[in-house]
mmCIF file of C-alpha atoms in Angstrom:
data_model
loop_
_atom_site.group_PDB
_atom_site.id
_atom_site.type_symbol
_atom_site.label_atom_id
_atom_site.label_comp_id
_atom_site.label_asym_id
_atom_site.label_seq_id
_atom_site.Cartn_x
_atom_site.Cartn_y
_atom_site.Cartn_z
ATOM 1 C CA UNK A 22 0.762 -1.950 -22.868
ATOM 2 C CA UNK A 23 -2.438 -3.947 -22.484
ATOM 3 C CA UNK A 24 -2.841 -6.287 -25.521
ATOM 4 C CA UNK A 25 0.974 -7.635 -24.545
ATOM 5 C CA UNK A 26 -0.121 -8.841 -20.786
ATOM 6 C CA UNK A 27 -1.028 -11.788 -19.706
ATOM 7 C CA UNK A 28 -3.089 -12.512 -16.686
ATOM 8 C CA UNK A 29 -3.899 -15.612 -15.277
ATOM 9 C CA UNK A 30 -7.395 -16.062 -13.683
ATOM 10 C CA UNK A 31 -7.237 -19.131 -11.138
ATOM 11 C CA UNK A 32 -11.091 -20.154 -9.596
ATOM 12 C CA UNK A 33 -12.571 -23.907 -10.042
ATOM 13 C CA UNK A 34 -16.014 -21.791 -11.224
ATOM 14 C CA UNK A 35 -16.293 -21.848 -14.758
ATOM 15 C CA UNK A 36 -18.576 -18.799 -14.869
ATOM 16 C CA UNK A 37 -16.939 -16.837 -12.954
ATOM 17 C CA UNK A 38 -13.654 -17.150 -15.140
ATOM 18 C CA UNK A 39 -15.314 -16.498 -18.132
ATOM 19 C CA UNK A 40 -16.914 -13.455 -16.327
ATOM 20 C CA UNK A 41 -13.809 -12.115 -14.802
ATOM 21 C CA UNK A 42 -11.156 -12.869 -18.416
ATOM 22 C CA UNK A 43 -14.730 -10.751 -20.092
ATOM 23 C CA UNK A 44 -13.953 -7.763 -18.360
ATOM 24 C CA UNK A 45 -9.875 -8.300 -18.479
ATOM 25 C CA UNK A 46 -10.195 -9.030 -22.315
ATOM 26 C CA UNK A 47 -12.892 -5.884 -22.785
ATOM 27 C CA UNK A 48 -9.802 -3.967 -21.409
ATOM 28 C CA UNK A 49 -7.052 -5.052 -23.956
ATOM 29 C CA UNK A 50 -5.482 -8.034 -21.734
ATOM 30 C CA UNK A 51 -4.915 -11.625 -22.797
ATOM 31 C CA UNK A 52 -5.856 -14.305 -20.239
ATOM 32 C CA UNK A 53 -4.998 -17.440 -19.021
ATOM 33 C CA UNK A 54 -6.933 -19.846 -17.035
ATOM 34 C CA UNK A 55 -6.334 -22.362 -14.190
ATOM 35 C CA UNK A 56 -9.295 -24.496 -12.139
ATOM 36 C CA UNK A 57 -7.299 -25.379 -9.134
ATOM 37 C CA UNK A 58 -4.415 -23.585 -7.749
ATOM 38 C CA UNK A 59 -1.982 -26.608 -8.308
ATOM 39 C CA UNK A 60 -2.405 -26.105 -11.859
ATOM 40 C CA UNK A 61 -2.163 -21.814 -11.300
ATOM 41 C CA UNK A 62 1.456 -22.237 -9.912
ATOM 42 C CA UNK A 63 2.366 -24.829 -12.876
ATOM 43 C CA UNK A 64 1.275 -22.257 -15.111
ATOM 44 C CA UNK A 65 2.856 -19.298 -13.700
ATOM 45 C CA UNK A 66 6.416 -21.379 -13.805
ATOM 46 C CA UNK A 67 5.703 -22.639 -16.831
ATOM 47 C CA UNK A 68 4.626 -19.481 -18.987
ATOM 48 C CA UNK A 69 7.003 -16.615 -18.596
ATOM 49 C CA UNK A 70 4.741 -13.803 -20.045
ATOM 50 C CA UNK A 71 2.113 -14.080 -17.216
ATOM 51 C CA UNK A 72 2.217 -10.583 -15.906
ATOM 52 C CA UNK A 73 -0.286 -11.036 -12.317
ATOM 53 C CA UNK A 74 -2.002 -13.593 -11.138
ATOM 54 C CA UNK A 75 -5.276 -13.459 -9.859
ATOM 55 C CA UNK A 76 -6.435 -16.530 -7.088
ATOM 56 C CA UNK A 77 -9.257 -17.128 -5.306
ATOM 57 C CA UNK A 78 -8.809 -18.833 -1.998
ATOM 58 C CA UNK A 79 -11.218 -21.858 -1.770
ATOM 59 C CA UNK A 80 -10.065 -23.812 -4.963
ATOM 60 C CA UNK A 81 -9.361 -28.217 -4.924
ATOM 61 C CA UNK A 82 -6.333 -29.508 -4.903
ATOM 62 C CA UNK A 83 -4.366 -26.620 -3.681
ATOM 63 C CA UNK A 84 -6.475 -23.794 -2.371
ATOM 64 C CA UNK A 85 -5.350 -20.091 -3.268
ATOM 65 C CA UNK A 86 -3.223 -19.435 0.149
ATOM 66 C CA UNK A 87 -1.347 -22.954 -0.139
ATOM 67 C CA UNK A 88 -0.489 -21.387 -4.387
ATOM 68 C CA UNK A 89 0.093 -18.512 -3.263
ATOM 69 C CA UNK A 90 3.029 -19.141 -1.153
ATOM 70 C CA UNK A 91 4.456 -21.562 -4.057
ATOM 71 C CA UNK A 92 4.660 -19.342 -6.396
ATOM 72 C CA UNK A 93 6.419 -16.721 -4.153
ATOM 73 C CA UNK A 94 8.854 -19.261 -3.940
ATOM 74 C CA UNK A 95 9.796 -18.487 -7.398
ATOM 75 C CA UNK A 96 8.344 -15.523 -8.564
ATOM 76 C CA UNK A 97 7.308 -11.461 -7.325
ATOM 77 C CA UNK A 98 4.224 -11.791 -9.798
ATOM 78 C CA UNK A 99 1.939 -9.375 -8.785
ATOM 79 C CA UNK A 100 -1.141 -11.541 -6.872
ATOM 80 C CA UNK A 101 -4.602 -10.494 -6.447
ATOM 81 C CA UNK A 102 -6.588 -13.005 -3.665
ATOM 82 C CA UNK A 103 -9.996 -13.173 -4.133
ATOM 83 C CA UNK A 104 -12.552 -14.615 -1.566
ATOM 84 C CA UNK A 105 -16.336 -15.077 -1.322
ATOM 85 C CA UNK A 106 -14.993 -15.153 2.677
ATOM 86 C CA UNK A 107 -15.379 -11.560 3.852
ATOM 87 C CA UNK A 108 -13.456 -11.475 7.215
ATOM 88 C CA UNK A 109 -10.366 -10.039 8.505
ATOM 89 C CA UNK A 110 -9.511 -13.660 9.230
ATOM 90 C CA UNK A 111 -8.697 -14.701 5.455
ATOM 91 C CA UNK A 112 -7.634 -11.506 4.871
ATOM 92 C CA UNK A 113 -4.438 -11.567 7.209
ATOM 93 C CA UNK A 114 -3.913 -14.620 5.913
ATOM 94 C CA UNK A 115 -3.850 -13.568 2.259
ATOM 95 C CA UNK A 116 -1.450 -10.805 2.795
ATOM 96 C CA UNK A 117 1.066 -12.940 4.839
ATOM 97 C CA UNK A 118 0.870 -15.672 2.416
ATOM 98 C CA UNK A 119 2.743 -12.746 -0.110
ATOM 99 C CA UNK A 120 -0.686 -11.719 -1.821
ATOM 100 C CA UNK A 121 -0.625 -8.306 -3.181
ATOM 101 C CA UNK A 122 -4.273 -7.432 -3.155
ATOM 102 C CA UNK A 123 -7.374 -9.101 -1.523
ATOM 103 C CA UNK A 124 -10.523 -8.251 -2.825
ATOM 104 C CA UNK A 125 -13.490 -9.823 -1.382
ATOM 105 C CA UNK A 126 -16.296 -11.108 -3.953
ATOM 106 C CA UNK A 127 -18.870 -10.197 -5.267
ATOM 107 C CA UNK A 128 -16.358 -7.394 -6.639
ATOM 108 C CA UNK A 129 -17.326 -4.414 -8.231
ATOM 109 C CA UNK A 130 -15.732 -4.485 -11.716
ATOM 110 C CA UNK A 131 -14.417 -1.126 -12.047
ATOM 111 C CA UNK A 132 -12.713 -1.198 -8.515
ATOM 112 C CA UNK A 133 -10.812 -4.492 -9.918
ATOM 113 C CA UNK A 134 -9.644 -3.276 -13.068
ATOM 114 C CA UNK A 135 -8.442 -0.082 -11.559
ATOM 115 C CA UNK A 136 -6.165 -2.483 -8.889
ATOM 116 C CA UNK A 137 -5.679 -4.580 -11.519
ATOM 117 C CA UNK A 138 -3.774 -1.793 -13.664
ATOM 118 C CA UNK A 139 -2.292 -0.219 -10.497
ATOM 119 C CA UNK A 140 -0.563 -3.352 -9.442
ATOM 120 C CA UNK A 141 0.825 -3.267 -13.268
ATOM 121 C CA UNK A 142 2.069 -0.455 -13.492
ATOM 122 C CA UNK A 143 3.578 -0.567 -10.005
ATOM 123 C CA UNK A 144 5.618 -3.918 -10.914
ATOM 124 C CA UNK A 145 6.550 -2.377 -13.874
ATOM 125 C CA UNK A 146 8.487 0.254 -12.000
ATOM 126 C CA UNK A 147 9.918 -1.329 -9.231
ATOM 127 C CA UNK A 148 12.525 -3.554 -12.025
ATOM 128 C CA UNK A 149 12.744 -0.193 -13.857
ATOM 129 C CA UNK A 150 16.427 1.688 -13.510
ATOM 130 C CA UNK A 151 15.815 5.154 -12.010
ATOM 131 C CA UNK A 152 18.469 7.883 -12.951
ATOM 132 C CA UNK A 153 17.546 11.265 -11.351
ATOM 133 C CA UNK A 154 20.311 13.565 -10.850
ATOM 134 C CA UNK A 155 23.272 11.884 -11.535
ATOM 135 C CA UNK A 156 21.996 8.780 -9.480
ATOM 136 C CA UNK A 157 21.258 5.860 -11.013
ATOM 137 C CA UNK A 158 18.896 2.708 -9.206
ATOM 138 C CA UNK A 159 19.285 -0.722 -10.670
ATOM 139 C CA UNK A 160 16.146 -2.463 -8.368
ATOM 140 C CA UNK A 161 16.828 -5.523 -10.066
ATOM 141 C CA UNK A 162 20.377 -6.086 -9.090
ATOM 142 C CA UNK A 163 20.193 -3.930 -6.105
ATOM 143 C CA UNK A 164 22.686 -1.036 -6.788
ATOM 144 C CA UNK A 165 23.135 2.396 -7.415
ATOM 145 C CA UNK A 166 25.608 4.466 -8.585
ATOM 146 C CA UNK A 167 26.602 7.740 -8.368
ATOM 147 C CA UNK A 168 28.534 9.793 -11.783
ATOM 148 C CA UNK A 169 29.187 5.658 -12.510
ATOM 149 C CA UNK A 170 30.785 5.282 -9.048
ATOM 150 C CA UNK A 171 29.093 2.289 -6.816
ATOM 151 C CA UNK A 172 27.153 3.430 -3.979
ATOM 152 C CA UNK A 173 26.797 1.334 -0.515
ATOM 153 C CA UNK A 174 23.873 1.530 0.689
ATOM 154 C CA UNK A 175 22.092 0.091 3.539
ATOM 155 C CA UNK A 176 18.979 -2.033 2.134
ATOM 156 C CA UNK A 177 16.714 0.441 4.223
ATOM 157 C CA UNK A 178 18.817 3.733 2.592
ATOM 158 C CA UNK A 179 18.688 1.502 -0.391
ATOM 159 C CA UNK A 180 14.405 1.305 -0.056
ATOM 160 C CA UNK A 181 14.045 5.178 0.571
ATOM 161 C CA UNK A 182 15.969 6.554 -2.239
ATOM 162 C CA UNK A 183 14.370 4.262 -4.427
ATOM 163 C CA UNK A 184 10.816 5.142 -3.517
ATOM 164 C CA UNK A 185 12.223 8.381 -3.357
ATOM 165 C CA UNK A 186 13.531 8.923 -6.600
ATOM 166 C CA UNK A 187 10.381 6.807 -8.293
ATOM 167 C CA UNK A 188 8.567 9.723 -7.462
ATOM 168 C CA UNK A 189 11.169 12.570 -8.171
ATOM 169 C CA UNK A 190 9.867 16.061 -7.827
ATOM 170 C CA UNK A 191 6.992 14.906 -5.763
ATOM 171 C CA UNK A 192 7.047 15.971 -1.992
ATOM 172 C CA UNK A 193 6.401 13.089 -0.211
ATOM 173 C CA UNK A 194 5.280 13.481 3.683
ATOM 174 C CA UNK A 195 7.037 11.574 6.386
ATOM 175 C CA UNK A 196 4.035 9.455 7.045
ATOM 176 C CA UNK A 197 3.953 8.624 3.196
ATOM 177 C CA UNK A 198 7.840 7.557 3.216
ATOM 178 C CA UNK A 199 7.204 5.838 6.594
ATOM 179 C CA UNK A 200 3.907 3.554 5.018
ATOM 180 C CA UNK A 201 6.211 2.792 1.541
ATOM 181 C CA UNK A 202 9.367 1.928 2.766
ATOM 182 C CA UNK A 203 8.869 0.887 6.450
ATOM 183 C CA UNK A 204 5.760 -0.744 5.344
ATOM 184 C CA UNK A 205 2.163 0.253 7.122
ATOM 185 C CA UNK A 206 2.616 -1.795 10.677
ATOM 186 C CA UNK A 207 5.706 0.587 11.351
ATOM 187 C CA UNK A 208 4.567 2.577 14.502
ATOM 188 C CA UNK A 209 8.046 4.394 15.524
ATOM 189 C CA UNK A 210 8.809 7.856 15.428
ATOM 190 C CA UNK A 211 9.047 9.768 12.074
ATOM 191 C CA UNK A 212 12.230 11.176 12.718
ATOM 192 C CA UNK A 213 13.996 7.897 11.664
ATOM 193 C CA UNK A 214 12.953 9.124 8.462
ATOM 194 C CA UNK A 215 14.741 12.368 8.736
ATOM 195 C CA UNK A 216 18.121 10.252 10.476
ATOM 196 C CA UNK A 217 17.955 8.118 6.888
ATOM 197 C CA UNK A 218 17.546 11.073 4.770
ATOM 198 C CA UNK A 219 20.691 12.702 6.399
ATOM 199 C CA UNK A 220 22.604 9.370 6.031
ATOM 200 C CA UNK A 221 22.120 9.795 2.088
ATOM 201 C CA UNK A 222 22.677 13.339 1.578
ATOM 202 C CA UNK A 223 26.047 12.075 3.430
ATOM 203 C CA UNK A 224 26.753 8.875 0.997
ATOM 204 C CA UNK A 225 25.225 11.140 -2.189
ATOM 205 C CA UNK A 226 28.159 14.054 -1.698
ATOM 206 C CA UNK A 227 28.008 16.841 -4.291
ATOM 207 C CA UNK A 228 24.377 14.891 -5.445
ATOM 208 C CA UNK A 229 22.529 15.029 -1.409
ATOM 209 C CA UNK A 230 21.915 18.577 -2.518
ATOM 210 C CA UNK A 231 19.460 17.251 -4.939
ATOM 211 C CA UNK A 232 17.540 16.259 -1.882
ATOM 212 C CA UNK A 233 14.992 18.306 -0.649
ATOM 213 C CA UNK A 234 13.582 19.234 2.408
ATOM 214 C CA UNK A 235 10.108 20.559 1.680
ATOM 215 C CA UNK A 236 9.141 22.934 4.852
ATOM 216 C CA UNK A 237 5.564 21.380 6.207
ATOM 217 C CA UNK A 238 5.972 18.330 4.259
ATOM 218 C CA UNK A 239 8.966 16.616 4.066
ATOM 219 C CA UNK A 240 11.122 15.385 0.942
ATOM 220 C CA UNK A 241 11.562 15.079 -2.633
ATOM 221 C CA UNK A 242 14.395 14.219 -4.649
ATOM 222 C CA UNK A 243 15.146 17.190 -7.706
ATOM 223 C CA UNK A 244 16.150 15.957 -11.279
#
């Protein structure tokens, strides 16, 4: 999958472009490179096969936080921040800007090509279909449905069996569902998780059975 992706290194240091596309290109990916991040988010909605972006924050024109948020305007490109700032301070802000990684320089090479392929392959699968069972998850437009029948789901039912059924046959802890779906600042009890899992066996029929509780676990989805 390598030689057909396309990342885009934004940073207004020469060197360290070349340095970073070196160790991209050494790994089978094609590059792209911007020197400001004005001309990173004209790229990115100009240039379709970009597959993640990678910004660092102080850049001219339009630093990485102020491109960042433009481009999730218009795109769910996978973004990696990078900062010669190491303090919690720019990282909050990288993450609520819509930044998918923040990596804090000087980076340690085989760290960043290991997120760098992570963050691949997990945009690849969240605009994958999932059929497990019968079930069938369109993330793209949002639905599933069941034997060919639509299925409403809430978005949050929507999130678990998703997650769920992108790791079928994997038993997945409460705490694990809780961090992927609810998202890591969720701090309630874990027994919503078991409420939501109820409400789909419920809205799955003669298919909830595929459904698993896992005693001492929690729950995986069998297909």
């Amino acid at each position: 999958m390598s030689n057909h992706v396309k990342i885009l290194i934004a940073d207004d240091e020469e060197r360290w472009r070349r340095l970073v596309g070196d160790f991209l290109r050494n790994e089978g990916y094609k590059t792209v490179e911007a020197s400001n991040g004005q001309q990173a988010v004209e790229l990115v909605s100009q240039d379709s096969d970009i597959s993640l972006v990678i910004l660092d924050i102080m850049m001219p024109v339009m630093d990485g936080i102020q491109a960042c948020k433009a481009i999730r305007e218009f795109s769910d490109l996978p973004i990696i921040m990078l900062t010669a700032k190491d303090d919690e301070d720019s990282e909050v802000l990288g993450f609520v800007c819509g930044a998918d990684e923040y990596i804090a320089k000087p980076v340690k090479f085989p760290i960043f090509i290991a997120r760098v392929k992570a963050l691949l392959k997990r945009s690849v699968s969240l605009h994958t279909t999932v059929e497990v069972a019968g079930i069938c998850i369109d993330p793209d437009a949002h639905t599933v449905t069941v034997d060919g029948e639509d299925l409403s789901l809430t978005p949050r039912e929507f999130e678990l069996l998703l997650y769920i059924a992108q790791n079928k046959n994997i038993a997945l802890s409460r705490q694990q569902i809780l961090s992927a779906v609810w998202n890591f600042d969720y701090y309630g009890d874990a027994r919503t998780v078991d409420t939501h899992i109820k409400n789909l066996r419920m809205k799955l029929g003669a298919h909830g059975s595929a459904l698993k509780t896992v005693r001492g676990r929690g729950y995986k989805l069998e297909g």
